[in-house]
Tab-separated table of C-alpha atoms and ligand atoms in Angstrom:
chain	number	residue	atom	x	y	z
A	1	MET	CA	15.934	-4.927	-19.980
A	2	SER	CA	16.739	-2.194	-17.445
A	3	THR	CA	17.281	-2.956	-13.788
A	4	ALA	CA	16.417	0.519	-12.270
A	5	PRO	CA	12.970	0.050	-9.917
A	6	LEU	CA	10.053	1.493	-11.461
A	7	LEU	CA	8.860	3.288	-8.568
A	8	GLU	CA	11.189	5.124	-6.257
A	9	VAL	CA	10.416	6.806	-3.106
A	10	THR	CA	13.104	8.411	-1.002
A	11	ASP	CA	13.218	10.342	2.174
A	12	LEU	CA	9.391	11.153	1.785
A	13	VAL	CA	8.055	13.879	4.215
A	14	VAL	CA	4.564	14.797	4.124
A	15	GLU	CA	2.503	16.832	6.645
A	16	VAL	CA	-0.298	17.987	7.461
A	17	ASP	CA	-2.135	22.062	8.367
A	18	ASN	CA	-4.447	21.565	10.734
A	19	GLY	CA	-5.255	24.452	10.803
A	20	LYS	CA	-3.470	25.169	14.525
A	21	ARG	CA	-0.691	23.034	14.044
A	22	ILE	CA	1.722	21.872	11.076
A	23	LEU	CA	2.033	18.349	11.679
A	24	PRO	CA	4.146	14.995	10.439
A	25	VAL	CA	2.414	12.750	8.698
A	26	LEU	CA	5.292	11.002	6.853
A	27	ASP	CA	9.027	11.181	7.701
A	28	GLY	CA	11.807	10.067	5.704
A	29	VAL	CA	9.604	6.750	4.195
A	30	THR	CA	12.311	5.280	1.470
A	31	PHE	CA	11.380	1.963	-0.368
A	32	SER	CA	11.024	0.976	-4.280
A	33	VAL	CA	9.103	-1.277	-6.259
A	34	ASP	CA	10.719	-3.029	-9.229
A	35	ALA	CA	8.828	-3.862	-12.427
A	36	GLY	CA	6.788	-7.029	-12.329
A	37	ARG	CA	7.280	-7.315	-8.521
A	38	THR	CA	4.792	-6.682	-5.209
A	39	LEU	CA	5.629	-4.507	-2.140
A	40	GLY	CA	3.814	-4.770	0.680
A	41	LEU	CA	3.460	-1.945	2.808
A	42	VAL	CA	2.564	-2.723	6.596
A	43	GLY	CA	1.731	-1.395	9.565
A	44	GLU	CA	-1.344	-0.508	11.932
A	45	SER	CA	-3.845	1.836	11.758
A	46	GLY	CA	-2.770	5.244	11.509
A	47	CYS	CA	1.239	4.391	10.708
A	48	GLY	CA	0.885	6.511	7.057
A	49	LYS	CA	0.174	3.291	4.343
A	50	SER	CA	-2.813	5.268	2.709
A	51	MET	CA	-0.761	8.643	2.984
A	52	THR	CA	2.128	7.204	0.965
A	53	ALA	CA	-0.274	5.516	-1.574
A	54	LEU	CA	-2.125	8.813	-1.746
A	55	ALA	CA	1.455	10.569	-1.960
A	56	ILE	CA	2.470	8.840	-5.051
A	57	MET	CA	-0.828	9.268	-6.817
A	58	GLY	CA	-0.559	13.217	-6.273
A	59	LEU	CA	-3.708	12.567	-4.794
A	60	LEU	CA	-3.248	13.695	-1.002
A	61	PRO	CA	-6.469	15.383	0.519
A	62	GLN	CA	-7.015	19.350	1.424
A	63	GLY	CA	-4.027	20.471	4.330
A	64	PHE	CA	-1.667	17.455	2.950
A	65	ARG	CA	1.437	18.577	1.234
A	66	VAL	CA	4.888	16.886	0.186
A	67	LYS	CA	7.474	18.735	2.189
A	68	SER	CA	10.393	17.124	0.803
A	69	GLY	CA	12.037	14.106	-1.014
A	70	ASP	CA	11.092	12.663	-4.104
A	71	ILE	CA	8.785	9.920	-6.083
A	72	LYS	CA	10.085	8.703	-9.017
A	73	LEU	CA	7.919	6.195	-11.728
A	74	ASP	CA	10.202	5.383	-14.484
A	75	GLY	CA	13.497	7.893	-13.773
A	76	LYS	CA	10.873	10.534	-13.900
A	77	SER	CA	9.742	12.542	-10.862
A	78	LEU	CA	6.299	12.548	-10.089
A	79	LEU	CA	6.560	15.477	-7.883
A	80	SER	CA	7.821	17.741	-10.638
A	81	MET	CA	5.064	17.544	-12.906
A	82	GLY	CA	2.245	19.607	-13.571
A	83	PRO	CA	-1.550	18.783	-12.570
A	84	ASP	CA	-2.322	17.818	-16.336
A	85	ALA	CA	0.562	15.605	-16.438
A	86	LEU	CA	-0.043	13.567	-13.546
A	87	ARG	CA	-4.099	13.391	-14.486
A	88	LYS	CA	-2.743	11.550	-17.384
A	89	LEU	CA	-0.628	8.836	-15.731
A	90	ARG	CA	-3.508	8.194	-13.258
A	91	GLY	CA	-5.667	5.775	-14.362
A	92	SER	CA	-3.035	4.765	-17.193
A	93	VAL	CA	0.017	4.292	-16.176
A	94	MET	CA	-0.378	4.241	-12.371
A	95	SER	CA	-3.734	3.480	-10.932
A	96	MET	CA	-5.215	2.626	-7.334
A	97	VAL	CA	-7.654	0.525	-5.708
A	98	PHE	CA	-9.322	2.695	-3.132
A	99	GLN	CA	-9.590	1.900	0.782
A	100	GLU	CA	-13.451	1.988	0.355
A	101	PRO	CA	-14.841	0.495	-2.723
A	102	MET	CA	-18.249	2.218	-2.115
A	103	THR	CA	-17.110	6.117	-1.906
A	104	SER	CA	-14.917	5.593	-4.809
A	105	LEU	CA	-17.936	3.701	-6.796
A	106	ASN	CA	-20.140	5.780	-8.176
A	107	PRO	CA	-23.553	4.823	-7.068
A	108	VAL	CA	-25.315	6.626	-9.938
A	109	PHE	CA	-23.053	5.171	-13.211
A	110	THR	CA	-23.050	1.424	-14.283
A	111	VAL	CA	-20.148	-0.249	-13.702
A	112	GLY	CA	-19.398	-0.651	-17.406
A	113	ASP	CA	-19.913	3.144	-17.481
A	114	GLN	CA	-17.243	3.337	-14.785
A	115	ILE	CA	-14.972	0.943	-16.242
A	116	GLY	CA	-15.235	2.399	-19.848
A	117	GLU	CA	-14.160	5.777	-17.993
A	118	ALA	CA	-10.584	5.686	-18.435
A	119	LEU	CA	-11.114	3.806	-21.674
A	120	ARG	CA	-12.536	6.755	-23.083
A	121	LEU	CA	-10.360	9.470	-21.564
A	122	HIS	CA	-7.020	7.854	-22.093
A	123	GLU	CA	-7.335	5.861	-24.987
A	124	HIS	CA	-9.772	7.516	-26.368
A	125	LEU	CA	-12.560	4.858	-26.875
A	126	ASN	CA	-15.676	5.270	-28.374
A	127	ALA	CA	-19.007	4.786	-26.150
A	128	ALA	CA	-19.380	0.875	-27.915
A	129	ASP	CA	-15.820	-0.050	-27.544
A	130	ALA	CA	-15.380	1.349	-23.967
A	131	ARG	CA	-18.292	-1.072	-23.399
A	132	THR	CA	-16.650	-4.135	-25.251
A	133	ARG	CA	-13.728	-3.879	-23.344
A	134	ALA	CA	-15.734	-2.987	-19.830
A	135	ILE	CA	-17.137	-6.399	-20.496
A	136	GLU	CA	-13.598	-7.984	-21.589
A	137	MET	CA	-12.355	-6.430	-17.702
A	138	LEU	CA	-15.438	-7.860	-16.151
A	139	ARG	CA	-14.811	-11.512	-17.777
A	140	ALA	CA	-10.865	-10.822	-16.746
A	141	VAL	CA	-11.788	-10.012	-12.839
A	142	GLN	CA	-14.080	-13.378	-13.094
A	143	ILE	CA	-17.228	-12.094	-12.747
A	144	PRO	CA	-19.802	-14.383	-13.918
A	145	ALA	CA	-22.360	-12.899	-17.197
A	146	PRO	CA	-20.322	-10.008	-17.939
A	147	GLU	CA	-22.319	-9.162	-20.751
A	148	GLU	CA	-25.111	-8.733	-18.113
A	149	ARG	CA	-23.463	-7.409	-14.991
A	150	VAL	CA	-22.208	-4.884	-17.148
A	151	ASP	CA	-25.420	-2.763	-16.803
A	152	ASN	CA	-25.528	-3.215	-13.189
A	153	TYR	CA	-25.310	-0.397	-10.641
A	154	PRO	CA	-22.666	-0.985	-8.092
A	155	HIS	CA	-25.334	-1.904	-4.881
A	156	GLN	CA	-26.344	-4.820	-7.314
A	157	LEU	CA	-23.138	-6.129	-6.540
A	158	SER	CA	-22.026	-8.475	-3.700
A	159	GLY	CA	-18.930	-6.958	-1.483
A	160	GLY	CA	-16.269	-9.267	-3.221
A	161	MET	CA	-17.746	-8.138	-7.060
A	162	ARG	CA	-17.407	-4.414	-6.174
A	163	GLN	CA	-14.257	-5.255	-5.319
A	164	ARG	CA	-13.854	-7.066	-8.672
A	165	VAL	CA	-15.156	-4.185	-10.262
A	166	MET	CA	-12.369	-1.698	-8.737
A	167	ILE	CA	-9.852	-4.195	-9.592
A	168	ALA	CA	-11.452	-3.756	-13.229
A	169	MET	CA	-11.648	-0.090	-13.471
A	170	ALA	CA	-7.634	0.225	-11.938
A	171	LEU	CA	-6.231	-2.704	-14.633
A	172	ALA	CA	-8.441	-1.190	-17.708
A	173	CYS	CA	-5.586	0.546	-19.045
A	174	ARG	CA	-3.010	-2.184	-18.100
A	175	PRO	CA	-0.994	0.176	-15.701
A	176	ARG	CA	2.345	-0.420	-15.027
A	177	LEU	CA	2.010	0.578	-11.087
A	178	LEU	CA	-1.452	-0.832	-8.894
A	179	ILE	CA	-1.443	0.377	-5.666
A	180	CYS	CA	-4.216	-1.696	-3.726
A	181	ASP	CA	-4.931	-0.439	-0.373
A	182	GLU	CA	-6.553	-3.159	1.855
A	183	PRO	CA	-8.127	-4.212	-1.348
A	184	THR	CA	-9.471	-7.485	1.105
A	185	THR	CA	-9.854	-6.256	4.330
A	186	ALA	CA	-14.130	-5.969	4.394
A	187	LEU	CA	-14.116	-9.702	2.220
A	188	ASP	CA	-14.411	-12.809	3.864
A	189	VAL	CA	-11.462	-15.476	3.548
A	190	THR	CA	-12.371	-17.447	0.747
A	191	VAL	CA	-12.769	-14.409	-1.324
A	192	GLN	CA	-10.078	-13.054	0.384
A	193	ALA	CA	-7.910	-15.863	-1.010
A	194	GLN	CA	-9.930	-15.519	-4.662
A	195	ILE	CA	-8.846	-11.773	-4.996
A	196	PHE	CA	-5.063	-12.465	-4.257
A	197	SER	CA	-5.295	-15.011	-6.443
A	198	LEU	CA	-6.780	-12.737	-9.044
A	199	LEU	CA	-4.243	-10.225	-8.703
A	200	GLU	CA	-1.575	-12.568	-9.262
A	201	THR	CA	-2.632	-13.878	-12.164
A	202	LEU	CA	-3.639	-10.592	-14.117
A	203	GLN	CA	-0.213	-9.280	-12.721
A	204	LYS	CA	1.631	-12.046	-14.525
A	205	GLU	CA	-0.490	-11.231	-17.497
A	206	MET	CA	0.399	-7.835	-17.644
A	207	GLY	CA	4.018	-7.178	-15.690
A	208	THR	CA	2.052	-4.772	-13.336
A	209	SER	CA	4.226	-3.991	-10.316
A	210	ILE	CA	1.875	-4.087	-7.166
A	211	ILE	CA	2.087	-2.080	-3.778
A	212	LEU	CA	0.211	-3.964	-1.718
A	213	ILE	CA	-1.245	-2.096	1.818
A	214	THR	CA	-2.243	-4.253	4.256
A	215	HIS	CA	-1.724	-4.975	7.961
A	216	ASP	CA	-1.539	-8.498	7.597
A	217	LEU	CA	1.768	-9.868	7.486
A	218	GLY	CA	0.140	-12.575	6.275
A	219	ALA	CA	-1.081	-11.459	3.009
A	220	VAL	CA	2.108	-10.153	2.835
A	221	ALA	CA	3.650	-13.530	3.272
A	222	GLU	CA	1.065	-14.962	0.646
A	223	MET	CA	1.121	-12.333	-2.046
A	224	ALA	CA	4.311	-9.503	-1.670
A	225	ASP	CA	8.218	-10.040	-2.796
A	226	ASP	CA	9.363	-7.384	-0.955
A	227	VAL	CA	8.081	-5.660	2.280
A	228	ALA	CA	8.299	-2.405	3.882
A	229	VAL	CA	7.142	-1.806	7.505
A	230	LEU	CA	5.874	1.513	8.978
A	231	TYR	CA	5.563	3.112	12.009
A	232	ALA	CA	4.225	6.201	13.015
A	233	GLY	CA	4.834	7.834	9.233
A	234	LYS	CA	8.203	5.892	9.732
A	235	ARG	CA	9.463	3.417	7.749
A	236	ALA	CA	10.630	0.774	10.696
A	237	GLU	CA	12.168	-1.967	8.838
A	238	ALA	CA	12.339	-3.190	4.994
A	239	GLY	CA	14.142	-5.969	2.807
A	240	PRO	CA	12.522	-9.147	0.789
A	241	VAL	CA	9.936	-10.915	2.104
A	242	ALA	CA	12.034	-14.137	2.763
A	243	THR	CA	14.511	-12.082	4.822
A	244	ILE	CA	12.141	-10.393	6.519
A	245	LEU	CA	10.042	-13.071	7.510
A	246	ASP	CA	13.134	-15.416	8.464
A	247	ASN	CA	14.874	-12.858	10.417
A	248	PRO	CA	12.406	-9.890	11.530
A	249	SER	CA	14.614	-7.678	13.186
A	250	HIS	CA	12.459	-4.400	14.318
A	251	PRO	CA	10.420	-5.121	17.634
A	252	TYR	CA	7.521	-3.861	16.105
A	253	THR	CA	7.924	-6.236	12.776
A	254	ARG	CA	8.388	-8.603	15.180
A	255	GLY	CA	4.835	-7.774	17.169
A	256	LEU	CA	3.437	-7.819	13.945
A	257	MET	CA	4.580	-10.888	13.040
A	258	SER	CA	3.322	-12.840	16.068
A	259	CYS	CA	0.230	-11.398	16.294
A	260	THR	CA	-0.519	-13.105	12.915
A	261	PRO	CA	-1.113	-16.533	13.565
A	262	ARG	CA	-0.498	-17.918	10.105
A	263	LEU	CA	3.487	-16.608	10.528
A	264	ARG	CA	3.981	-18.258	14.372
A	265	LEU	CA	5.223	-21.408	13.828
A	266	GLY	CA	8.602	-21.450	12.791
A	267	SER	CA	9.616	-17.672	12.677
A	268	ALA	CA	12.105	-16.147	14.236
A	269	ALA	CA	9.442	-14.206	16.456
A	270	LEU	CA	9.385	-16.355	18.831
A	271	THR	CA	12.857	-17.235	19.163
A	272	PRO	CA	14.513	-17.173	22.553
A	273	GLY	CA	14.897	-13.299	23.359
A	274	HIS	CA	12.436	-12.640	20.575
A	275	THR	CA	9.511	-13.286	22.369
A	276	LEU	CA	6.471	-10.612	21.839
A	277	ALA	CA	3.083	-11.521	22.375
A	278	GLU	CA	1.459	-8.867	21.522
A	279	VAL	CA	2.365	-4.974	20.623
A	280	ARG	CA	0.811	-3.186	22.998
A	281	GLY	CA	-0.323	0.096	23.336
A	282	MET	CA	-1.438	1.811	19.891
A	283	VAL	CA	-0.107	4.231	17.104
A	284	PRO	CA	0.478	7.775	18.841
A	285	PRO	CA	-1.690	10.276	17.455
A	286	LEU	CA	0.065	12.948	14.765
A	287	GLY	CA	2.869	15.339	16.641
A	288	GLN	CA	2.575	12.826	19.854
A	289	PHE	CA	5.699	11.291	18.822
A	290	GLU	CA	8.334	10.376	21.530
A	291	ALA	CA	11.669	12.118	20.513
A	292	GLY	CA	13.784	9.209	20.730
A	293	CYS	CA	12.501	5.916	18.664
A	294	ARG	CA	8.722	6.276	18.093
A	295	PHE	CA	7.881	2.607	19.001
A	296	SER	CA	10.118	2.932	22.131
A	297	PRO	CA	6.797	4.016	24.272
A	298	ARG	CA	5.758	0.459	23.165
A	299	CYS	CA	9.030	-1.321	22.959
A	300	PRO	CA	9.343	-4.284	25.297
A	301	MET	CA	13.439	-3.439	24.157
A	302	ALA	CA	13.637	-0.067	24.817
A	303	ASP	CA	16.176	1.679	26.768
A	304	ALA	CA	16.909	5.504	28.132
A	305	HIS	CA	18.980	5.868	24.841
A	306	CYS	CA	15.690	4.989	22.492
A	307	HIS	CA	13.364	6.991	24.342
A	308	ALA	CA	16.008	10.542	24.199
A	309	ALA	CA	17.418	10.250	20.222
A	310	PRO	CA	16.204	9.597	17.166
A	311	PRO	CA	17.656	5.887	16.141
A	312	PRO	CA	19.767	5.240	12.629
A	313	ASP	CA	18.625	3.199	9.793
A	314	VAL	CA	20.894	0.200	10.033
A	315	HIS	CA	21.490	-1.908	6.941
A	316	LEU	CA	21.743	-5.516	7.510
A	317	GLY	CA	22.961	-7.667	4.643
A	318	ALA	CA	22.240	-6.534	1.488
A	319	SER	CA	18.458	-5.532	1.450
A	320	GLN	CA	17.528	-5.371	4.842
A	321	THR	CA	16.799	-2.001	6.538
A	322	VAL	CA	15.860	-1.642	10.151
A	323	LEU	CA	15.352	1.589	12.184
A	324	CYS	CA	16.581	0.672	15.448
A	325	TRP	CA	19.382	1.302	18.256
A	326	LYS	CA	19.226	-2.635	19.401
A	327	VAL	CA	20.093	-3.648	16.034
A	328	THR	CA	23.074	-1.271	15.841
A	329	GLN	CA	24.609	-2.589	19.217
A	330	GLU	CA	23.749	-6.140	18.520
A	331	GLN	CA	24.051	-7.114	15.472
A	332	ALA	CA	25.564	-4.818	13.205
A	333	ALA	CA	28.572	-3.821	14.916
B	1	LIG	N1	-8.046	13.671	6.308
B	1	LIG	C1	-7.111	13.473	7.458
B	1	LIG	N2	-6.830	14.696	8.119
B	1	LIG	C2	-6.066	14.742	9.113
B	1	LIG	N3	-5.146	13.664	9.382
B	1	LIG	C3	-5.895	12.511	9.162
B	1	LIG	C4	-6.170	12.749	7.612
B	1	LIG	N4	-6.932	11.297	7.403
B	1	LIG	C5	-5.418	10.813	7.899
B	1	LIG	N5	-5.188	11.308	8.600
B	1	LIG	C6	-3.984	10.986	9.887
B	1	LIG	O1	-2.511	10.905	8.815
B	1	LIG	C7	-2.015	9.554	9.548
B	1	LIG	C8	-1.803	8.386	8.649
B	1	LIG	O2	-2.800	8.083	8.113
B	1	LIG	P1	-3.351	6.971	7.247
B	1	LIG	O3	-4.686	7.231	6.609
B	1	LIG	O4	-2.635	7.069	5.903
B	1	LIG	O5	-2.928	5.817	7.947
B	1	LIG	P2	-3.291	3.924	7.586
B	1	LIG	O6	-1.891	3.317	7.643
B	1	LIG	O7	-4.084	3.728	6.177
B	1	LIG	O8	-4.284	3.711	8.300
B	1	LIG	P3	-5.161	2.593	8.018
B	1	LIG	O9	-4.870	1.094	8.378
B	1	LIG	O10	-6.525	2.900	9.378
B	1	LIG	O11	-6.042	2.748	6.535
B	1	LIG	C9	-2.660	9.578	10.790
B	1	LIG	O12	-2.528	9.473	12.078
B	1	LIG	C10	-4.186	9.770	10.557
B	1	LIG	O13	-5.106	9.932	11.610
B	2	LIG	MG1	-5.531	3.620	4.812
């Protein structure tokens, strides 16, 4: 079996032209996802999580473009593919559950039609076979009475069911990569837990790699094998979940952890010198970043050097990477 990652995002730089200025959206984002594993992509609102996902899918909104870097799926650069080749991959080899289920489900088509669409397009199934597979997918995502629900319109389903339909649509062609953008944010905790357990079951069955986008490190702790923390379009920290939760080394990661009640007890976030009750302030708007470390205006450890010069990526051990001057000085010396 090949040991190369399924997805490799390298030094990804995305910018947006807002009509007046070109603004940086992602700046040198690097991570990879191995076959059958789950990567948690975390960070507060506006850090660039959805734009990273849309760049991978080749679906960046108008005005946005990949300026440099590379995105490879199974060793092939997605950025050098034409629109037709990308369209063939989307929904078949890679697919995405979008952040807003109601904006991505079409209100005038039944859920059966919408699940079947990818199957008709990519696997050339006829209408009857597509319907049968749509019912199977509804059953796989544990929607009761799938033979009846297949003819429902999105507004006839609860929020949790709609999210399951989105997952059924995304998994209909058994993609190798599934990106879930905040799949459970709008759902109550019990339904969240059900959706996560469903994703895990389907992942085991299909061997799918998952990118789970969330602002919740608790969800990452439950679901993911690896994690990449984004802050203001840059990768602040990355590594295996167990390593990062045991030894969160970027002050931003520690801040996120201390804001996550499920992770507080026993975590290194609360060891002496590492305490950060909350992450004060907000992610700066695009283009209003500090010349040095982008987190420095909010960082309890920042000194003049942090404000002045962009920090290096520091490797801690074999697999943890941290973008921080303080780590350079204190730990990697
Ligand atoms: N259509 C748009 N036009 C201009 N800027 C945008 C647009 N969509 C997003 N942005 C900006 O791009 C940056 C990255 O946004 P992105 O949607 O990737 O954030 P996110 O991490 O997914 O946040 P959230 O948790 O709120 O979904 C933010 O500064 C955001 O304001
Ligand atoms: Mg988003």
